Coordinates of C-alpha atoms in Angstrom, one line a residue:
X1 CA 14.5 27.9 -6.7
X2 CA 17.4 27.6 -4.5
X3 CA 20.8 29.0 -5.8
X4 CA 22.3 26.0 -3.9
X5 CA 20.3 23.7 -6.2
X6 CA 21.1 25.4 -9.4
X7 CA 24.9 25.4 -8.5
X8 CA 24.4 21.8 -7.5
X9 CA 22.9 20.8 -10.8
X10 CA 25.7 22.5 -12.8
X11 CA 28.2 20.2 -11.1
X12 CA 26.3 17.0 -12.2
X13 CA 25.7 17.8 -15.9
X14 CA 27.1 20.0 -18.5
X15 CA 23.9 19.7 -20.5
X16 CA 21.3 22.6 -19.6
X17 CA 18.3 20.1 -20.4
X18 CA 19.5 17.6 -17.8
X19 CA 20.0 20.3 -15.4
X20 CA 16.5 21.5 -15.8
X21 CA 15.0 18.1 -15.7
X22 CA 16.7 17.3 -12.5
X23 CA 15.7 20.7 -10.9
X24 CA 12.0 20.2 -12.1
X25 CA 11.9 16.8 -10.7
X26 CA 13.0 18.1 -7.3
X27 CA 10.9 21.3 -7.2
X28 CA 7.9 19.9 -8.8
X29 CA 7.6 16.4 -7.5
X30 CA 5.4 14.0 -9.6
X31 CA 4.0 10.7 -8.1
X32 CA 6.2 7.5 -8.6
X33 CA 4.6 4.1 -8.9
X34 CA 4.4 2.4 -5.6
X35 CA 6.3 -1.0 -5.2
X36 CA 5.8 -4.0 -3.1
X37 CA 8.1 -6.8 -2.3
X38 CA 6.4 -10.3 -1.7
X39 CA 7.6 -11.9 1.4
X40 CA 6.7 -15.6 0.6
X41 CA 4.7 -15.4 -2.7
X42 CA 2.1 -13.4 -4.6
X43 CA -1.4 -13.7 -3.1
X44 CA -4.5 -14.2 -5.3
X45 CA -6.4 -11.9 -3.0
X46 CA -4.2 -9.0 -4.4
X47 CA -6.0 -7.0 -7.1
X48 CA -3.4 -4.4 -7.7
X49 CA -2.9 -3.0 -11.1
X50 CA 0.6 -3.8 -12.1
X51 CA 3.2 -2.1 -14.4
X52 CA 5.3 -4.2 -16.6
X53 CA 8.5 -5.5 -15.0
X54 CA 11.9 -4.0 -16.0
X55 CA 14.6 -6.6 -17.1
X56 CA 16.6 -6.2 -13.8
X57 CA 13.7 -6.0 -11.5
X58 CA 13.8 -8.6 -8.7
X59 CA 11.5 -11.4 -9.4
X60 CA 9.4 -11.1 -6.0
X61 CA 8.9 -7.3 -6.6
X62 CA 5.8 -5.7 -8.3
X63 CA 5.7 -2.0 -9.3
X64 CA 2.2 -0.8 -9.2
X65 CA 0.2 1.8 -11.2
X66 CA 0.4 5.3 -9.7
X67 CA -2.6 5.8 -7.3
X68 CA -2.6 2.1 -6.1
X69 CA -2.5 2.4 -2.0
X70 CA -0.8 -1.1 -1.1
X71 CA -0.1 0.2 2.5
X72 CA -3.9 0.3 3.2
X73 CA -4.5 -3.3 2.2
X74 CA -5.1 -6.1 4.7
X75 CA -2.3 -8.2 3.1
X76 CA 0.1 -5.4 4.2
X77 CA -0.9 -5.6 7.7
X78 CA -0.7 -9.3 7.6
X79 CA 3.0 -9.1 6.5
X80 CA 2.4 -10.7 3.1
X81 CA 4.5 -7.8 1.4
X82 CA 6.5 -4.8 2.2
X83 CA 6.0 -1.3 0.7
X84 CA 9.0 0.6 -0.6
X85 CA 10.2 3.0 -3.2
X86 CA 11.4 1.3 -6.4
X87 CA 14.7 3.4 -6.0
X88 CA 15.4 0.8 -3.0
X89 CA 14.8 -2.2 -5.3
X90 CA 17.3 -0.8 -7.8
X91 CA 19.9 -0.2 -5.1
X92 CA 19.7 -3.7 -3.9
X93 CA 20.0 -5.1 -7.4
X94 CA 23.8 -5.6 -7.1
X95 CA 23.0 -8.5 -4.7
X96 CA 21.9 -10.5 -7.8
X97 CA 25.7 -10.8 -8.6
X98 CA 26.2 -13.1 -5.5
X99 CA 25.7 -16.6 -6.6
X100 CA 26.6 -18.5 -3.3
X101 CA 24.2 -18.6 -0.5
X102 CA 25.7 -16.6 2.4
X103 CA 25.8 -17.8 5.8
X104 CA 25.4 -14.4 7.4
X105 CA 24.1 -11.0 6.0
X106 CA 24.6 -7.9 8.0
X107 CA 22.9 -4.6 7.4
X108 CA 24.6 -2.0 9.2
X109 CA 22.3 0.9 8.8
X110 CA 19.1 -1.1 8.7
X111 CA 15.9 0.8 9.8
X112 CA 13.2 0.8 8.6
X113 CA 14.0 -2.5 7.1
X114 CA 13.6 -2.5 3.3
X115 CA 17.2 -3.5 2.5
X116 CA 17.4 -6.2 5.0
X117 CA 14.2 -7.6 3.8
X118 CA 15.1 -7.4 0.2
X119 CA 18.6 -9.1 1.1
X120 CA 16.9 -11.7 3.1
X121 CA 14.2 -12.4 0.5
X122 CA 16.8 -12.8 -2.4
X123 CA 19.7 -14.2 -0.8
X124 CA 18.1 -16.5 1.8
X125 CA 20.9 -16.5 4.2
X126 CA 21.4 -18.8 7.3
X127 CA 21.1 -15.6 9.4
X128 CA 20.2 -12.0 8.9
X129 CA 21.7 -9.5 11.3
X130 CA 20.0 -6.1 11.1
X131 CA 21.8 -3.2 13.0
X132 CA 20.4 0.2 13.6
X133 CA 22.7 2.6 15.6
X134 CA 19.9 5.3 16.1
X135 CA 18.1 4.0 19.2
X136 CA 14.6 5.7 18.3
X137 CA 14.5 3.9 14.9
X138 CA 15.1 0.5 16.3
X139 CA 11.5 0.0 17.2
X140 CA 10.3 0.5 13.6
X141 CA 13.0 -2.0 12.3
X142 CA 11.7 -4.6 14.8
X143 CA 8.2 -3.9 13.9
X144 CA 8.7 -4.4 10.2
X145 CA 10.8 -7.6 10.5
X146 CA 8.1 -9.0 12.9
X147 CA 5.1 -8.1 10.8
X148 CA 6.8 -9.8 7.7
X149 CA 7.9 -12.7 9.9
X150 CA 11.5 -12.5 8.9
X151 CA 13.6 -15.3 10.5
X152 CA 16.2 -16.2 11.5
X153 CA 17.2 -12.6 12.4
X154 CA 19.0 -10.6 15.1
X155 CA 18.4 -6.9 15.5
X156 CA 21.3 -4.8 17.0
X157 CA 21.8 -1.2 17.9
X158 CA 25.7 -0.7 17.8
X159 CA 27.9 1.6 16.2
X160 CA 29.8 0.0 13.5
X161 CA 33.1 0.5 15.1
X162 CA 31.8 -1.6 18.1
X163 CA 30.8 -4.3 15.6
X164 CA 34.3 -4.2 14.0
X165 CA 35.9 -4.8 17.1
X166 CA 33.7 -7.4 18.4
X167 CA 32.8 -9.6 15.4
X168 CA 35.3 -9.1 12.8
X169 CA 35.2 -11.2 9.6
X170 CA 31.9 -12.3 10.5
X171 CA 29.5 -11.7 7.5
X172 CA 29.5 -12.9 3.9
X173 CA 27.6 -9.9 2.8
X174 CA 27.6 -6.4 4.4
X175 CA 25.2 -3.6 3.3
X176 CA 25.8 -0.2 4.1
X177 CA 22.8 1.9 3.2
X178 CA 24.7 4.9 4.3
X179 CA 23.2 8.0 6.2
X180 CA 23.3 10.8 3.7
X181 CA 21.7 14.3 3.1
X182 CA 18.7 12.6 1.8
X183 CA 18.5 14.8 -1.3
X184 CA 16.0 12.3 -3.0
X185 CA 13.3 13.1 -0.2
X186 CA 12.6 16.3 -2.4
X187 CA 11.5 14.1 -5.3
X188 CA 8.9 12.6 -3.0
X189 CA 7.6 16.1 -2.0
X190 CA 9.3 15.8 1.5
X191 CA 11.7 18.2 3.1
X192 CA 15.4 17.8 3.6
X193 CA 16.8 21.0 5.0
X194 CA 20.2 21.9 4.1
X195 CA 20.8 18.9 1.9
X196 CA 22.6 20.9 -0.8
X197 CA 24.9 22.8 1.6
X198 CA 28.4 21.9 1.3
X199 CA 29.0 21.9 5.1
X200 CA 26.0 19.4 5.3
X201 CA 27.5 17.1 2.3
X202 CA 30.9 17.1 4.0
X203 CA 29.6 16.1 7.3
X204 CA 27.9 13.1 5.7
X205 CA 31.0 12.2 3.6
X206 CA 33.1 11.9 6.9
X207 CA 30.4 9.7 8.5
X208 CA 30.1 7.6 5.4
X209 CA 33.9 7.0 5.2
X210 CA 34.0 5.9 8.8
X211 CA 31.2 3.5 8.4
X212 CA 32.6 1.9 5.2
X213 CA 36.0 1.5 6.9
X214 CA 34.5 -0.4 9.9
X215 CA 32.3 -2.4 7.5
X216 CA 35.3 -3.5 5.6
X217 CA 36.6 -5.3 8.9
X218 CA 33.2 -7.1 8.9
X219 CA 33.3 -8.8 5.6
X220 CA 34.8 -12.4 5.4
X221 CA 37.5 -13.3 2.8
X222 CA 35.6 -13.6 -0.5
X223 CA 32.6 -11.7 0.8
X224 CA 30.9 -8.8 -0.6
X225 CA 30.2 -5.1 0.6
X226 CA 27.4 -3.2 -0.8
X227 CA 27.3 0.6 -0.5
X228 CA 24.3 2.7 -1.3
X229 CA 22.6 6.1 -0.7
X230 CA 19.6 8.2 -1.6
X231 CA 21.8 11.4 -2.2
X232 CA 22.7 12.7 -5.5
X233 CA 25.9 14.5 -4.8
X234 CA 29.2 13.2 -6.3
X235 CA 31.1 13.8 -3.0
X236 CA 28.8 11.2 -1.1
X237 CA 28.8 8.6 -3.9
X238 CA 31.5 8.4 -6.6
X239 CA 34.1 10.3 -4.5
X240 CA 33.5 8.0 -1.4
X241 CA 33.7 4.9 -3.5
X242 CA 37.1 6.2 -5.0
X243 CA 38.4 7.0 -1.5
X244 CA 37.4 3.3 -0.5
X245 CA 39.1 1.6 -3.3
X246 CA 42.4 3.6 -2.7
X247 CA 42.3 3.1 1.0
X248 CA 41.3 -0.6 0.8
X249 CA 42.5 -2.0 -2.4
X250 CA 41.7 -5.5 -1.5
X251 CA 37.8 -4.6 -2.1
X252 CA 37.5 -5.0 -5.8
X253 CA 34.5 -3.2 -7.6
X254 CA 32.1 -5.7 -9.1
X255 CA 30.4 -5.0 -12.4
X256 CA 26.5 -5.6 -12.4
X257 CA 25.6 -6.4 -15.9
X258 CA 21.9 -6.0 -15.2
X259 CA 22.5 -2.2 -14.4
X260 CA 24.9 -1.3 -17.2
X261 CA 22.4 1.1 -18.8
X262 CA 22.5 2.9 -15.3
X263 CA 26.3 3.4 -15.1
X264 CA 27.0 6.9 -13.6
X265 CA 28.4 9.3 -16.0
X266 CA 30.7 10.8 -13.1
X267 CA 33.1 8.0 -13.0
X268 CA 34.6 5.0 -14.6
X269 CA 33.9 2.8 -11.6
X270 CA 31.1 0.3 -11.9
X271 CA 28.5 2.2 -10.0
X272 CA 25.1 2.9 -10.9
X273 CA 22.4 5.6 -10.4
X274 CA 18.7 6.3 -10.8
X275 CA 18.1 10.0 -11.3
X276 CA 14.5 11.4 -10.2
X277 CA 13.8 12.6 -13.7
X278 CA 14.0 9.1 -15.0
X279 CA 10.4 8.4 -13.7
X280 CA 11.5 5.2 -11.9
X281 CA 11.9 6.3 -8.5
X282 CA 13.1 9.2 -6.3
X283 CA 16.6 8.4 -6.9
X284 CA 19.5 6.0 -5.7
X285 CA 23.3 5.2 -6.0
X286 CA 24.6 1.7 -5.6
X287 CA 28.0 -0.1 -5.9
X288 CA 29.2 -3.5 -4.8
X289 CA 32.7 -4.5 -3.7
X290 CA 34.3 -8.1 -3.0
X291 CA 36.9 -8.7 -0.4
X292 CA 39.9 -10.4 -2.3
X293 CA 41.9 -10.9 0.9
X294 CA 41.8 -12.3 4.1
X295 CA 40.9 -10.4 7.3
X296 CA 41.4 -10.8 11.0
X297 CA 39.8 -14.0 12.7
X298 CA 36.7 -13.4 14.8
X299 CA 37.2 -12.5 18.4
X300 CA 34.7 -14.7 19.8
X301 CA 31.9 -17.0 18.1
X302 CA 29.4 -14.9 16.5
X303 CA 26.3 -16.6 18.0
X304 CA 27.4 -16.0 21.5
X305 CA 28.0 -12.4 21.1
X306 CA 24.7 -11.9 19.1
X307 CA 22.8 -13.7 21.8
X308 CA 24.3 -11.3 24.4
X309 CA 23.8 -8.1 22.7
X310 CA 20.5 -8.6 20.5
X311 CA 17.8 -6.2 21.1
X312 CA 15.4 -8.5 19.4
X313 CA 15.6 -12.1 17.8
X314 CA 13.5 -14.4 15.8
X315 CA 14.2 -18.2 14.9

């Protein structure tokens, strides 16, 4: 067992039993229930064995019995549903606080597309904008949106700073599924080299702060900003959110009543976590903010800029 992992667990919990449960979930990963999000409605052709839905579970999501392989089914290839980790559903649950149908939803770090799809499916925006700054990941994003016939959507590949300059105050909802150390990958039996090293964590913290600062400029007055990661470190999650509330006091933290049982024990801010030892999923952190003040007006009409810069679009 890594000394870094042991030291890391000590920072998260004073309770040795919690520390050991966390370490065991990462070093001896167990299979989690696969999860699917139906795009238009449940199909009678599906014969999956489902697990009972949790109270906060999105209504179009099914959690399946361990051992089910929905990715191999013809319905998946036909775009009837999207396969994802249940932790991703948890991370998107704060969107249920948003009551007004948004005109524009912007997903800043969108590939492979799961959060974009969940936001589109639940909020039904007039337009979904899915952005992925890493060029080699754009193809998989487009492929998944095409397969699931998501429309209307525009796919971009631009740094958040470019978007903040070009189309400020343009989105009613901005999602930041931030790049992180990916520590939850271990709970899936995958590798994440250096994910507990302090240098790696701090590198990601700087990147997360920069993305959030630019994201704040993209939210319309009264709009929402959702921040989420698949990391466990306090530095990448609670501490980033504390920094954001100090730096941008007009963004007010939003309580998500449905997730009160998952309140992070590391802060009084209304942010929520799934830990890998819960058995629900590999792990996630999520928090929602609302812009309570006005921001700069758009530099030019959103549609014109998108038409000029979109990598792919669907009506």
